[in-house]
């Protein structure tokens, strides 16, 4: 390549030769997310020129059986229809290895398979292991990989090996530490890529670009100008087929400990030193997590509202209550909704409350961040507007993560006409309008980054531990039957009435979504 820019872009976009082994290959995550994401990467020409994906699980399948399954999952879940030419190219690199994660034999066969793939292609492949299994197999699989010499020493070998794991990263601080110690027996911390798929969402990444590539917002991003912040992660779905997993986790472990705190920390970080090393951003995120005020018993009662949905209507359809869902223990106290008030104890954000609400079976699926700015110190429009009943609205910046990805700023403007009145108007940036291309799925970006060895969008262990140490007191207090009662809300409504008490002190209100 003669053009150095093109060469650089090629290097950034095209990872080195890789064999990706997916454990849990017949499971939901592989079929719904991973295979469609790999297909789309192949479609866009982003996969390494030498690439292989090896599905591994207990079900006895041949390479061809697995290829057929992959084709079905792409047909059902990919954002694109199957293009026969792309499928032809992609499917040639799909293999399957039957293997029981707790037994040695399958791993011997896996090693032989990987070695022969390397020989066939005449090059050393990097090994990337994706554990799309239940976390109870993590320890066994990583130990067996180590025993077979399938994990390269990053200080001595050129071949890169990495392990990708999915949440839950433990159940509390203690179990998260144990999990990490176990993985560290085989893998170095910088070889472990912990996926939080929210970090792969375009709008979440755009928080960084928006904040640090535009000089005009950063000065406003502080207690001087921001009155309060709201973050809402709302889902209309219930617990569905995952009831037994969810019932033992609850909404705090399922969403707050990971997705919500990741959004919050990116929103509140200081400018990182650089975007070129993964740790600059992650160091700043940890600082935010450390600055969050801890929850004492009194605060849990006052600042954390938990609730469970009862039967109701979502999208006009009757849906069961949480306790009626199949797989939920009778009399379960697991919350499907939580509203919380966070406070950051640092110079930038001291005194700016961050209200969050997260729940299932709400009226619609929407994830939104809103920054509510302080009022103008003295409004010259106030008295005349009051006479006509329209005081200027508060300025507000909203970042919609999904489903309508975009950023809007609410400002006051004068409507045409003889009177000097004010009216709130929105200045909108919508992804769909500004970029003529569809956003990739979060897993596409994350798989590509893992193949490139870029851990920026993956969660580091100290972030996980900080998040648990913040939330453990809440979970423990609920387990001890204290910390405020579990209330209820009707499915299809915006949560329990009690959630608004969080905001009363400062006369704030939840934003209408
Ligand atoms: C998962 C949670 O991590 O995120 C699910 O376990 C939740 O309960 C899902 O439904 C939400 O993801 P998304 O991308 O649909 O917002």
mmCIF file of C-alpha atoms in Angstrom, residues 153-394:
data_model
loop_
_atom_site.group_PDB
_atom_site.id
_atom_site.type_symbol
_atom_site.label_atom_id
_atom_site.label_comp_id
_atom_site.label_asym_id
_atom_site.label_seq_id
_atom_site.Cartn_x
_atom_site.Cartn_y
_atom_site.Cartn_z
ATOM 1 C CA UNK A 153 2.558 -15.734 27.877
ATOM 2 C CA UNK A 154 2.147 -12.088 26.821
ATOM 3 C CA UNK A 155 5.684 -11.274 27.990
ATOM 4 C CA UNK A 156 7.404 -14.014 26.011
ATOM 5 C CA UNK A 157 5.331 -15.018 23.016
ATOM 6 C CA UNK A 158 4.310 -13.151 19.905
ATOM 7 C CA UNK A 159 1.031 -15.014 19.568
ATOM 8 C CA UNK A 160 -1.717 -13.113 21.339
ATOM 9 C CA UNK A 161 -4.288 -14.924 23.429
ATOM 10 C CA UNK A 162 -7.307 -13.293 24.998
ATOM 11 C CA UNK A 163 -10.329 -14.384 26.965
ATOM 12 C CA UNK A 164 -13.691 -12.678 26.542
ATOM 13 C CA UNK A 165 -16.228 -13.107 29.295
ATOM 14 C CA UNK A 166 -19.789 -11.944 29.742
ATOM 15 C CA UNK A 167 -21.449 -10.732 32.887
ATOM 16 C CA UNK A 168 -22.341 -11.573 35.603
ATOM 17 C CA UNK A 169 -18.808 -10.952 36.898
ATOM 18 C CA UNK A 170 -19.594 -12.426 40.288
ATOM 19 C CA UNK A 171 -22.638 -11.981 42.445
ATOM 20 C CA UNK A 172 -21.083 -9.528 44.884
ATOM 21 C CA UNK A 173 -17.663 -8.086 45.685
ATOM 22 C CA UNK A 174 -16.352 -11.254 47.282
ATOM 23 C CA UNK A 175 -17.368 -13.587 44.444
ATOM 24 C CA UNK A 176 -16.075 -11.089 41.847
ATOM 25 C CA UNK A 177 -12.671 -11.197 43.541
ATOM 26 C CA UNK A 178 -12.677 -14.982 43.627
ATOM 27 C CA UNK A 179 -13.607 -15.140 39.935
ATOM 28 C CA UNK A 180 -10.798 -12.824 39.036
ATOM 29 C CA UNK A 181 -8.226 -14.668 41.111
ATOM 30 C CA UNK A 182 -9.278 -17.895 39.398
ATOM 31 C CA UNK A 183 -8.964 -16.414 35.924
ATOM 32 C CA UNK A 184 -5.656 -14.781 36.829
ATOM 33 C CA UNK A 185 -4.191 -18.207 37.539
ATOM 34 C CA UNK A 186 -4.210 -18.729 33.772
ATOM 35 C CA UNK A 187 -4.642 -15.313 32.152
ATOM 36 C CA UNK A 188 -2.975 -11.966 32.797
ATOM 37 C CA UNK A 189 -5.380 -9.130 33.559
ATOM 38 C CA UNK A 190 -4.577 -7.516 30.201
ATOM 39 C CA UNK A 191 -5.623 -10.723 28.416
ATOM 40 C CA UNK A 192 -9.124 -10.646 29.955
ATOM 41 C CA UNK A 193 -11.790 -8.756 28.021
ATOM 42 C CA UNK A 194 -14.962 -8.304 30.094
ATOM 43 C CA UNK A 195 -17.840 -7.432 27.822
ATOM 44 C CA UNK A 196 -20.412 -4.835 28.700
ATOM 45 C CA UNK A 197 -22.358 -4.586 25.470
ATOM 46 C CA UNK A 198 -23.554 -1.059 26.336
ATOM 47 C CA UNK A 199 -20.001 0.152 25.708
ATOM 48 C CA UNK A 200 -20.289 -1.109 22.148
ATOM 49 C CA UNK A 201 -23.383 1.000 21.461
ATOM 50 C CA UNK A 202 -22.651 3.902 19.118
ATOM 51 C CA UNK A 203 -24.354 6.529 21.273
ATOM 52 C CA UNK A 204 -22.497 5.452 24.398
ATOM 53 C CA UNK A 205 -19.192 5.852 22.539
ATOM 54 C CA UNK A 206 -20.446 9.155 21.257
ATOM 55 C CA UNK A 207 -20.570 10.501 24.822
ATOM 56 C CA UNK A 208 -16.770 10.688 24.627
ATOM 57 C CA UNK A 209 -16.680 12.292 21.203
ATOM 58 C CA UNK A 210 -19.407 14.727 22.089
ATOM 59 C CA UNK A 211 -17.718 15.780 25.306
ATOM 60 C CA UNK A 212 -14.091 15.850 24.255
ATOM 61 C CA UNK A 213 -14.176 16.724 20.560
ATOM 62 C CA UNK A 214 -16.339 19.817 21.073
ATOM 63 C CA UNK A 215 -14.795 22.660 23.021
ATOM 64 C CA UNK A 216 -18.178 24.239 23.699
ATOM 65 C CA UNK A 217 -19.668 21.584 25.972
ATOM 66 C CA UNK A 218 -16.840 20.810 28.349
ATOM 67 C CA UNK A 219 -16.985 24.142 30.252
ATOM 68 C CA UNK A 220 -20.698 23.554 30.846
ATOM 69 C CA UNK A 221 -20.158 20.020 32.088
ATOM 70 C CA UNK A 222 -19.986 20.801 35.798
ATOM 71 C CA UNK A 223 -21.772 21.863 38.949
ATOM 72 C CA UNK A 224 -21.525 25.479 37.768
ATOM 73 C CA UNK A 225 -24.093 24.892 35.057
ATOM 74 C CA UNK A 226 -25.723 21.511 35.590
ATOM 75 C CA UNK A 227 -28.598 21.375 38.026
ATOM 76 C CA UNK A 228 -29.157 17.635 37.926
ATOM 77 C CA UNK A 229 -28.819 14.597 35.686
ATOM 78 C CA UNK A 230 -31.276 11.804 34.928
ATOM 79 C CA UNK A 231 -30.473 8.426 33.428
ATOM 80 C CA UNK A 232 -33.292 6.084 32.442
ATOM 81 C CA UNK A 233 -32.845 2.521 31.239
ATOM 82 C CA UNK A 234 -36.378 1.370 30.521
ATOM 83 C CA UNK A 235 -37.500 -1.873 28.982
ATOM 84 C CA UNK A 236 -40.974 -2.958 27.978
ATOM 85 C CA UNK A 237 -40.071 -6.653 28.090
ATOM 86 C CA UNK A 238 -40.487 -8.671 31.262
ATOM 87 C CA UNK A 239 -38.210 -11.426 32.499
ATOM 88 C CA UNK A 240 -39.498 -13.812 29.827
ATOM 89 C CA UNK A 241 -37.583 -17.057 29.513
ATOM 90 C CA UNK A 242 -34.760 -15.811 31.757
ATOM 91 C CA UNK A 243 -36.918 -15.699 34.879
ATOM 92 C CA UNK A 244 -34.854 -18.107 36.945
ATOM 93 C CA UNK A 245 -31.592 -16.232 36.201
ATOM 94 C CA UNK A 246 -33.230 -12.860 36.819
ATOM 95 C CA UNK A 247 -34.966 -13.950 40.006
ATOM 96 C CA UNK A 248 -31.623 -14.764 41.591
ATOM 97 C CA UNK A 249 -30.054 -11.514 40.340
ATOM 98 C CA UNK A 250 -32.589 -8.698 40.259
ATOM 99 C CA UNK A 251 -32.411 -5.399 38.430
ATOM 100 C CA UNK A 252 -29.455 -3.999 40.394
ATOM 101 C CA UNK A 253 -27.165 -6.890 39.491
ATOM 102 C CA UNK A 254 -28.600 -7.240 35.998
ATOM 103 C CA UNK A 255 -28.335 -3.631 34.820
ATOM 104 C CA UNK A 256 -27.205 -1.132 37.467
ATOM 105 C CA UNK A 257 -23.931 -2.845 38.407
ATOM 106 C CA UNK A 258 -22.805 -2.872 34.793
ATOM 107 C CA UNK A 259 -24.632 -0.986 32.006
ATOM 108 C CA UNK A 260 -25.925 1.865 34.136
ATOM 109 C CA UNK A 261 -22.693 2.516 36.017
ATOM 110 C CA UNK A 262 -20.728 2.346 32.784
ATOM 111 C CA UNK A 263 -22.923 5.032 31.229
ATOM 112 C CA UNK A 264 -22.731 7.133 34.374
ATOM 113 C CA UNK A 265 -18.981 6.924 34.624
ATOM 114 C CA UNK A 266 -18.382 7.794 30.949
ATOM 115 C CA UNK A 267 -20.702 10.744 31.345
ATOM 116 C CA UNK A 268 -18.817 12.069 34.341
ATOM 117 C CA UNK A 269 -15.145 11.274 33.635
ATOM 118 C CA UNK A 270 -12.412 13.865 33.416
ATOM 119 C CA UNK A 271 -10.755 14.188 29.995
ATOM 120 C CA UNK A 272 -8.563 11.081 29.593
ATOM 121 C CA UNK A 273 -4.859 11.516 28.845
ATOM 122 C CA UNK A 274 -5.208 9.736 25.540
ATOM 123 C CA UNK A 275 -7.556 7.588 23.552
ATOM 124 C CA UNK A 276 -4.733 5.399 22.334
ATOM 125 C CA UNK A 277 -4.238 3.276 25.380
ATOM 126 C CA UNK A 278 -7.060 1.390 26.991
ATOM 127 C CA UNK A 279 -6.109 2.378 30.506
ATOM 128 C CA UNK A 280 -6.409 6.150 30.152
ATOM 129 C CA UNK A 281 -10.180 6.022 29.893
ATOM 130 C CA UNK A 282 -10.536 3.144 32.315
ATOM 131 C CA UNK A 283 -8.429 4.969 34.929
ATOM 132 C CA UNK A 284 -10.798 7.924 34.727
ATOM 133 C CA UNK A 285 -13.884 5.717 34.963
ATOM 134 C CA UNK A 286 -12.568 4.105 38.133
ATOM 135 C CA UNK A 287 -12.060 7.566 39.642
ATOM 136 C CA UNK A 288 -15.712 8.398 39.034
ATOM 137 C CA UNK A 289 -16.838 5.126 40.606
ATOM 138 C CA UNK A 290 -14.623 5.820 43.604
ATOM 139 C CA UNK A 291 -16.088 9.308 43.967
ATOM 140 C CA UNK A 292 -19.671 8.119 44.155
ATOM 141 C CA UNK A 293 -20.968 8.632 47.672
ATOM 142 C CA UNK A 294 -21.467 5.342 49.479
ATOM 143 C CA UNK A 295 -24.921 4.195 50.535
ATOM 144 C CA UNK A 296 -25.385 4.075 54.305
ATOM 145 C CA UNK A 297 -28.468 2.372 55.803
ATOM 146 C CA UNK A 298 -30.239 5.698 56.131
ATOM 147 C CA UNK A 299 -29.453 6.636 52.534
ATOM 148 C CA UNK A 300 -30.628 3.295 51.208
ATOM 149 C CA UNK A 301 -34.017 3.886 52.789
ATOM 150 C CA UNK A 302 -34.226 7.409 51.453
ATOM 151 C CA UNK A 303 -32.420 7.246 48.109
ATOM 152 C CA UNK A 304 -33.181 3.793 46.751
ATOM 153 C CA UNK A 305 -36.704 2.731 45.751
ATOM 154 C CA UNK A 306 -37.246 -0.848 44.599
ATOM 155 C CA UNK A 307 -40.356 -2.404 43.141
ATOM 156 C CA UNK A 308 -41.834 -5.370 41.307
ATOM 157 C CA UNK A 309 -44.329 -5.277 38.446
ATOM 158 C CA UNK A 310 -47.852 -6.602 38.847
ATOM 159 C CA UNK A 311 -49.995 -7.705 35.936
ATOM 160 C CA UNK A 312 -50.999 -5.020 33.467
ATOM 161 C CA UNK A 313 -50.935 -4.053 29.790
ATOM 162 C CA UNK A 314 -47.903 -3.349 27.621
ATOM 163 C CA UNK A 315 -48.485 -2.311 23.994
ATOM 164 C CA UNK A 316 -52.146 -3.123 24.481
ATOM 165 C CA UNK A 317 -51.406 -6.714 25.473
ATOM 166 C CA UNK A 318 -52.217 -8.200 28.873
ATOM 167 C CA UNK A 319 -49.008 -9.347 30.622
ATOM 168 C CA UNK A 320 -48.530 -11.313 33.856
ATOM 169 C CA UNK A 321 -47.164 -9.884 37.063
ATOM 170 C CA UNK A 322 -43.587 -10.665 38.116
ATOM 171 C CA UNK A 323 -44.688 -13.226 40.708
ATOM 172 C CA UNK A 324 -46.791 -14.991 38.059
ATOM 173 C CA UNK A 325 -43.873 -15.436 35.631
ATOM 174 C CA UNK A 326 -42.748 -19.024 35.143
ATOM 175 C CA UNK A 327 -39.494 -19.638 37.005
ATOM 176 C CA UNK A 328 -39.955 -16.909 39.626
ATOM 177 C CA UNK A 329 -39.940 -18.249 43.195
ATOM 178 C CA UNK A 330 -43.223 -17.835 45.018
ATOM 179 C CA UNK A 331 -43.171 -14.773 47.255
ATOM 180 C CA UNK A 332 -39.919 -13.611 45.593
ATOM 181 C CA UNK A 333 -38.649 -10.247 46.831
ATOM 182 C CA UNK A 334 -36.500 -9.631 43.738
ATOM 183 C CA UNK A 335 -36.984 -6.120 42.352
ATOM 184 C CA UNK A 336 -37.630 -5.623 38.634
ATOM 185 C CA UNK A 337 -37.375 -1.835 39.028
ATOM 186 C CA UNK A 338 -35.130 0.480 40.946
ATOM 187 C CA UNK A 339 -34.885 4.260 41.200
ATOM 188 C CA UNK A 340 -31.805 5.694 42.887
ATOM 189 C CA UNK A 341 -30.179 8.980 43.670
ATOM 190 C CA UNK A 342 -26.401 9.032 43.224
ATOM 191 C CA UNK A 343 -24.082 11.822 44.284
ATOM 192 C CA UNK A 344 -20.524 12.346 43.117
ATOM 193 C CA UNK A 345 -18.145 13.677 45.702
ATOM 194 C CA UNK A 346 -15.646 15.505 43.505
ATOM 195 C CA UNK A 347 -14.959 19.094 42.463
ATOM 196 C CA UNK A 348 -16.730 18.873 39.157
ATOM 197 C CA UNK A 349 -20.005 17.342 40.293
ATOM 198 C CA UNK A 350 -20.374 17.969 44.043
ATOM 199 C CA UNK A 351 -24.010 18.813 44.754
ATOM 200 C CA UNK A 352 -25.355 17.623 41.368
ATOM 201 C CA UNK A 353 -27.803 14.778 42.009
ATOM 202 C CA UNK A 354 -27.904 11.976 39.451
ATOM 203 C CA UNK A 355 -31.298 10.283 39.427
ATOM 204 C CA UNK A 356 -31.501 6.916 37.751
ATOM 205 C CA UNK A 357 -34.407 4.619 37.051
ATOM 206 C CA UNK A 358 -34.113 1.180 35.576
ATOM 207 C CA UNK A 359 -36.917 -1.261 35.073
ATOM 208 C CA UNK A 360 -38.659 -3.984 33.160
ATOM 209 C CA UNK A 361 -42.255 -3.911 31.913
ATOM 210 C CA UNK A 362 -42.334 -0.143 31.578
ATOM 211 C CA UNK A 363 -44.411 1.413 28.780
ATOM 212 C CA UNK A 364 -41.592 1.402 26.214
ATOM 213 C CA UNK A 365 -37.965 0.567 25.544
ATOM 214 C CA UNK A 366 -35.879 3.659 25.891
ATOM 215 C CA UNK A 367 -32.434 4.445 27.293
ATOM 216 C CA UNK A 368 -31.846 8.132 27.769
ATOM 217 C CA UNK A 369 -29.506 10.482 29.575
ATOM 218 C CA UNK A 370 -30.634 14.036 30.283
ATOM 219 C CA UNK A 371 -28.559 16.896 31.643
ATOM 220 C CA UNK A 372 -30.783 19.564 33.151
ATOM 221 C CA UNK A 373 -29.074 22.944 33.217
ATOM 222 C CA UNK A 374 -29.520 25.634 35.829
ATOM 223 C CA UNK A 375 -31.945 28.416 35.138
ATOM 224 C CA UNK A 376 -30.683 31.753 33.797
ATOM 225 C CA UNK A 377 -29.725 33.779 36.895
ATOM 226 C CA UNK A 378 -32.468 36.296 36.273
ATOM 227 C CA UNK A 379 -35.035 35.930 33.589
ATOM 228 C CA UNK A 380 -36.189 39.161 32.045
ATOM 229 C CA UNK A 381 -38.996 37.187 30.444
ATOM 230 C CA UNK A 382 -40.357 35.821 33.685
ATOM 231 C CA UNK A 383 -42.989 38.419 34.610
ATOM 232 C CA UNK A 384 -44.427 39.001 31.157
ATOM 233 C CA UNK A 385 -44.327 35.274 30.444
ATOM 234 C CA UNK A 386 -46.048 34.496 33.711
ATOM 235 C CA UNK A 387 -48.853 36.841 32.776
ATOM 236 C CA UNK A 388 -49.276 34.831 29.593
ATOM 237 C CA UNK A 389 -48.611 31.530 31.367
ATOM 238 C CA UNK A 390 -45.352 30.420 29.686
ATOM 239 C CA UNK A 391 -42.118 30.804 31.693
ATOM 240 C CA UNK A 392 -38.967 29.869 29.735
ATOM 241 C CA UNK A 393 -38.204 26.156 29.937
ATOM 242 C CA UNK A 394 -35.014 24.846 31.521
#
